[in-house]
């Protein structure tokens, strides 16, 4: 749902910051996004019901295939973006964008940690870890096709793609750096919860 919200929010932000406006073919955009995102998801869920047992027996290397495809998408997107002569992005601006992206990513992760560990929250430590990483995750595999659909023909498409190109590697880097700390917190938290839930031994008089 958040991805479809971006269709409305992104043009409004561009109008606010860039001061330029243009007509947006919402019907065409929604139909292309439906065919690109929703239809493959529905087909995959239907097919999965019939080949689930076969997949569990054969165990094809979908993890390796997914990683290779993702790496190819990142590589080709980087090439398309920075090979464009109209990108007009200096080194200082790129450093500022990287700093902002890392700050936004850290802020999102910190806020999700605070909200999921409140005293009135019913989330377990494992739930908190999943929320921190999953709720802040944005992938190039869906973001780039959406940008190409929404901003088809726009001359500064490469420039718009830069924040997403930085955000995706940033979340991988931050995740790898934070895993040991979050893992130790989760283990200690789970041990503390087990100790508090253990029944106390009766006192002999």
CSV table of C-alpha atoms in Angstrom, one decimal:
chain,number,residue,atom,x,y,z
A,1,UNK,CA,0.0,0.0,0.0
A,2,UNK,CA,2.9,2.4,0.8
A,3,UNK,CA,4.2,1.9,-2.7
A,4,UNK,CA,0.9,3.1,-4.2
A,5,UNK,CA,0.9,6.0,-1.8
A,6,UNK,CA,4.1,7.1,-3.4
A,7,UNK,CA,2.4,7.7,-6.7
A,8,UNK,CA,0.5,10.6,-5.1
A,9,UNK,CA,3.0,11.8,-2.5
A,10,UNK,CA,6.1,11.8,-4.8
A,11,UNK,CA,4.7,14.3,-7.4
A,12,UNK,CA,3.5,16.5,-4.6
A,13,UNK,CA,6.9,16.6,-3.1
A,14,UNK,CA,8.5,17.4,-6.4
A,15,UNK,CA,6.0,20.3,-6.8
A,16,UNK,CA,6.9,21.5,-3.3
A,17,UNK,CA,10.7,21.4,-3.7
A,18,UNK,CA,11.2,21.9,-7.4
A,19,UNK,CA,8.3,24.2,-8.1
A,20,UNK,CA,7.4,22.4,-11.4
A,21,UNK,CA,4.2,20.7,-12.3
A,22,UNK,CA,2.9,18.3,-14.9
A,23,UNK,CA,-0.1,16.1,-15.7
A,24,UNK,CA,0.1,12.6,-14.3
A,25,UNK,CA,-1.7,9.7,-16.1
A,26,UNK,CA,-3.0,8.0,-13.0
A,27,UNK,CA,-5.0,5.4,-14.9
A,28,UNK,CA,-2.0,4.3,-17.0
A,29,UNK,CA,0.3,4.3,-14.0
A,30,UNK,CA,-2.1,2.2,-11.8
A,31,UNK,CA,-2.7,-0.3,-14.6
A,32,UNK,CA,1.1,-0.7,-15.3
A,33,UNK,CA,1.8,-1.1,-11.6
A,34,UNK,CA,-1.0,-3.6,-11.2
A,35,UNK,CA,0.4,-5.7,-14.0
A,36,UNK,CA,4.0,-5.3,-12.8
A,37,UNK,CA,3.5,-5.8,-9.0
A,38,UNK,CA,0.1,-7.2,-8.1
A,39,UNK,CA,-0.5,-9.7,-10.9
A,40,UNK,CA,2.9,-11.5,-10.5
A,41,UNK,CA,2.2,-11.7,-6.7
A,42,UNK,CA,-1.2,-13.2,-7.2
A,43,UNK,CA,0.1,-15.7,-9.8
A,44,UNK,CA,3.0,-16.7,-7.5
A,45,UNK,CA,0.7,-17.3,-4.6
A,46,UNK,CA,-1.6,-19.5,-6.7
A,47,UNK,CA,1.2,-21.5,-8.3
A,48,UNK,CA,2.9,-22.0,-4.9
A,49,UNK,CA,-0.2,-23.9,-3.6
A,50,UNK,CA,0.2,-26.5,-6.3
A,51,UNK,CA,4.0,-26.9,-6.4
A,52,UNK,CA,4.8,-26.4,-2.7
A,53,UNK,CA,5.5,-30.1,-2.0
A,54,UNK,CA,7.6,-30.4,-5.1
A,55,UNK,CA,9.7,-27.4,-4.1
A,56,UNK,CA,10.2,-28.8,-0.6
A,57,UNK,CA,11.5,-32.0,-2.1
A,58,UNK,CA,13.7,-30.6,-4.8
A,59,UNK,CA,14.8,-27.4,-2.9
A,60,UNK,CA,15.9,-25.3,-5.9
A,61,UNK,CA,18.5,-22.6,-5.1
A,62,UNK,CA,16.0,-19.7,-5.1
A,63,UNK,CA,18.1,-17.8,-2.6
A,64,UNK,CA,21.1,-17.8,-4.8
A,65,UNK,CA,19.0,-16.9,-7.9
A,66,UNK,CA,17.3,-14.1,-6.0
A,67,UNK,CA,20.7,-12.7,-4.8
A,68,UNK,CA,22.1,-12.8,-8.3
A,69,UNK,CA,19.1,-11.1,-9.8
A,70,UNK,CA,19.2,-8.4,-7.2
A,71,UNK,CA,22.9,-7.8,-7.8
A,72,UNK,CA,22.2,-7.5,-11.5
A,73,UNK,CA,19.4,-5.0,-10.9
A,74,UNK,CA,21.6,-2.9,-8.7
A,75,UNK,CA,24.6,-3.0,-11.1
A,76,UNK,CA,22.5,-2.1,-14.2
A,77,UNK,CA,20.7,0.6,-12.3
A,78,UNK,CA,23.9,2.2,-11.2
A,79,UNK,CA,25.3,2.0,-14.7
A,80,UNK,CA,22.1,3.6,-16.2
A,81,UNK,CA,22.1,6.3,-13.6
A,82,UNK,CA,25.7,7.5,-13.6
A,83,UNK,CA,26.2,7.0,-17.3
A,84,UNK,CA,23.5,9.5,-18.0
A,85,UNK,CA,25.2,12.8,-19.0
A,86,UNK,CA,22.2,14.8,-17.7
A,87,UNK,CA,22.5,13.6,-14.1
A,88,UNK,CA,24.4,16.8,-13.1
A,89,UNK,CA,25.4,15.6,-9.5
A,90,UNK,CA,28.5,16.9,-8.0
A,91,UNK,CA,30.5,15.1,-5.3
A,92,UNK,CA,29.5,17.4,-2.4
A,93,UNK,CA,25.8,16.9,-3.2
A,94,UNK,CA,26.3,13.2,-3.4
A,95,UNK,CA,28.0,13.2,0.1
A,96,UNK,CA,25.1,15.2,1.5
A,97,UNK,CA,22.6,12.8,0.0
A,98,UNK,CA,24.5,9.8,1.5
A,99,UNK,CA,24.5,11.5,4.9
A,100,UNK,CA,20.7,12.3,4.8
A,101,UNK,CA,19.9,8.7,3.7
A,102,UNK,CA,21.9,7.2,6.5
A,103,UNK,CA,20.3,9.6,9.0
A,104,UNK,CA,16.8,8.8,7.8
A,105,UNK,CA,17.6,5.0,7.9
A,106,UNK,CA,18.9,5.2,11.4
A,107,UNK,CA,16.0,7.4,12.5
A,108,UNK,CA,13.5,4.9,11.2
A,109,UNK,CA,15.2,2.0,12.8
A,110,UNK,CA,15.4,3.8,16.2
A,111,UNK,CA,11.8,4.8,16.1
A,112,UNK,CA,10.6,1.3,15.3
A,113,UNK,CA,12.7,0.0,18.1
A,114,UNK,CA,11.2,2.5,20.6
A,115,UNK,CA,7.6,1.8,19.5
A,116,UNK,CA,8.0,-2.0,19.5
A,117,UNK,CA,9.6,-2.1,22.9
A,118,UNK,CA,7.1,0.0,24.8
A,119,UNK,CA,5.8,-1.4,28.1
A,120,UNK,CA,2.3,-1.8,26.7
A,121,UNK,CA,3.5,-3.5,23.6
A,122,UNK,CA,2.8,-7.2,23.1
A,123,UNK,CA,5.8,-7.8,20.8
A,124,UNK,CA,8.4,-10.3,21.7
A,125,UNK,CA,12.1,-9.5,21.3
A,126,UNK,CA,12.1,-11.6,18.0
A,127,UNK,CA,9.2,-9.5,16.8
A,128,UNK,CA,11.0,-6.3,17.6
A,129,UNK,CA,14.0,-7.4,15.5
A,130,UNK,CA,11.7,-8.3,12.6
A,131,UNK,CA,10.0,-5.0,12.8
A,132,UNK,CA,13.2,-3.0,12.9
A,133,UNK,CA,14.6,-4.6,9.7
A,134,UNK,CA,11.4,-5.4,7.7
A,135,UNK,CA,9.4,-2.1,8.3
A,136,UNK,CA,12.4,0.0,7.1
A,137,UNK,CA,13.3,-2.1,4.1
A,138,UNK,CA,12.9,-0.7,0.6
A,139,UNK,CA,14.1,-2.7,-2.3
A,140,UNK,CA,15.4,-1.7,-5.7
A,141,UNK,CA,13.6,-4.6,-7.3
A,142,UNK,CA,10.3,-2.8,-6.9
A,143,UNK,CA,11.4,0.8,-6.5
A,144,UNK,CA,13.2,1.2,-9.8
A,145,UNK,CA,10.4,-0.3,-11.9
A,146,UNK,CA,7.9,2.0,-10.2
A,147,UNK,CA,10.1,5.1,-10.8
A,148,UNK,CA,10.4,4.1,-14.5
A,149,UNK,CA,6.7,3.7,-14.8
A,150,UNK,CA,5.7,6.9,-12.9
A,151,UNK,CA,8.4,9.1,-14.4
A,152,UNK,CA,8.6,7.6,-17.9
A,153,UNK,CA,10.2,10.0,-20.3
A,154,UNK,CA,11.3,12.4,-17.6
A,155,UNK,CA,14.8,13.7,-18.4
A,156,UNK,CA,15.9,13.7,-14.7
A,157,UNK,CA,14.9,10.2,-14.0
A,158,UNK,CA,18.5,9.2,-13.2
A,159,UNK,CA,18.7,12.0,-10.6
A,160,UNK,CA,15.5,10.8,-8.9
A,161,UNK,CA,16.9,7.3,-8.7
A,162,UNK,CA,20.0,8.3,-6.7
A,163,UNK,CA,18.3,8.3,-3.2
A,164,UNK,CA,16.9,4.8,-3.8
A,165,UNK,CA,20.3,3.6,-5.1
A,166,UNK,CA,21.9,4.8,-1.9
A,167,UNK,CA,19.1,3.7,0.5
A,168,UNK,CA,19.3,0.1,-0.6
A,169,UNK,CA,23.0,-0.4,0.0
A,170,UNK,CA,22.7,1.7,3.2
A,171,UNK,CA,20.2,-0.6,4.8
A,172,UNK,CA,22.4,-3.6,3.9
A,173,UNK,CA,25.5,-2.0,5.4
A,174,UNK,CA,23.6,-0.8,8.6
A,175,UNK,CA,22.0,-4.1,9.0
A,176,UNK,CA,25.3,-6.0,8.8
A,177,UNK,CA,26.8,-3.6,11.4
A,178,UNK,CA,23.9,-3.7,13.8
A,179,UNK,CA,23.2,-7.5,13.7
A,180,UNK,CA,25.7,-8.4,16.5
A,181,UNK,CA,24.4,-5.6,18.8
A,182,UNK,CA,20.7,-6.4,18.1
A,183,UNK,CA,21.3,-10.1,18.4
A,184,UNK,CA,23.0,-9.8,21.8
A,185,UNK,CA,20.1,-7.5,23.0
A,186,UNK,CA,17.5,-10.1,21.8
A,187,UNK,CA,19.3,-13.0,23.5
A,188,UNK,CA,19.6,-11.1,26.8
A,189,UNK,CA,16.0,-9.9,26.6
A,190,UNK,CA,14.7,-13.4,25.9
A,191,UNK,CA,16.7,-14.8,28.9
A,192,UNK,CA,15.3,-12.1,31.1
A,193,UNK,CA,11.8,-12.8,30.1
A,194,UNK,CA,12.2,-16.6,30.7
A,195,UNK,CA,13.5,-15.8,34.2
A,196,UNK,CA,10.6,-13.6,35.0
A,197,UNK,CA,8.1,-16.2,33.8
A,198,UNK,CA,9.6,-19.2,35.7
A,199,UNK,CA,7.4,-20.2,38.6
A,200,UNK,CA,9.0,-19.5,42.0
A,201,UNK,CA,9.8,-22.5,44.1
A,202,UNK,CA,7.6,-22.9,47.2
A,203,UNK,CA,9.2,-21.8,50.5
A,204,UNK,CA,9.3,-24.6,53.0
A,205,UNK,CA,8.4,-23.6,56.6
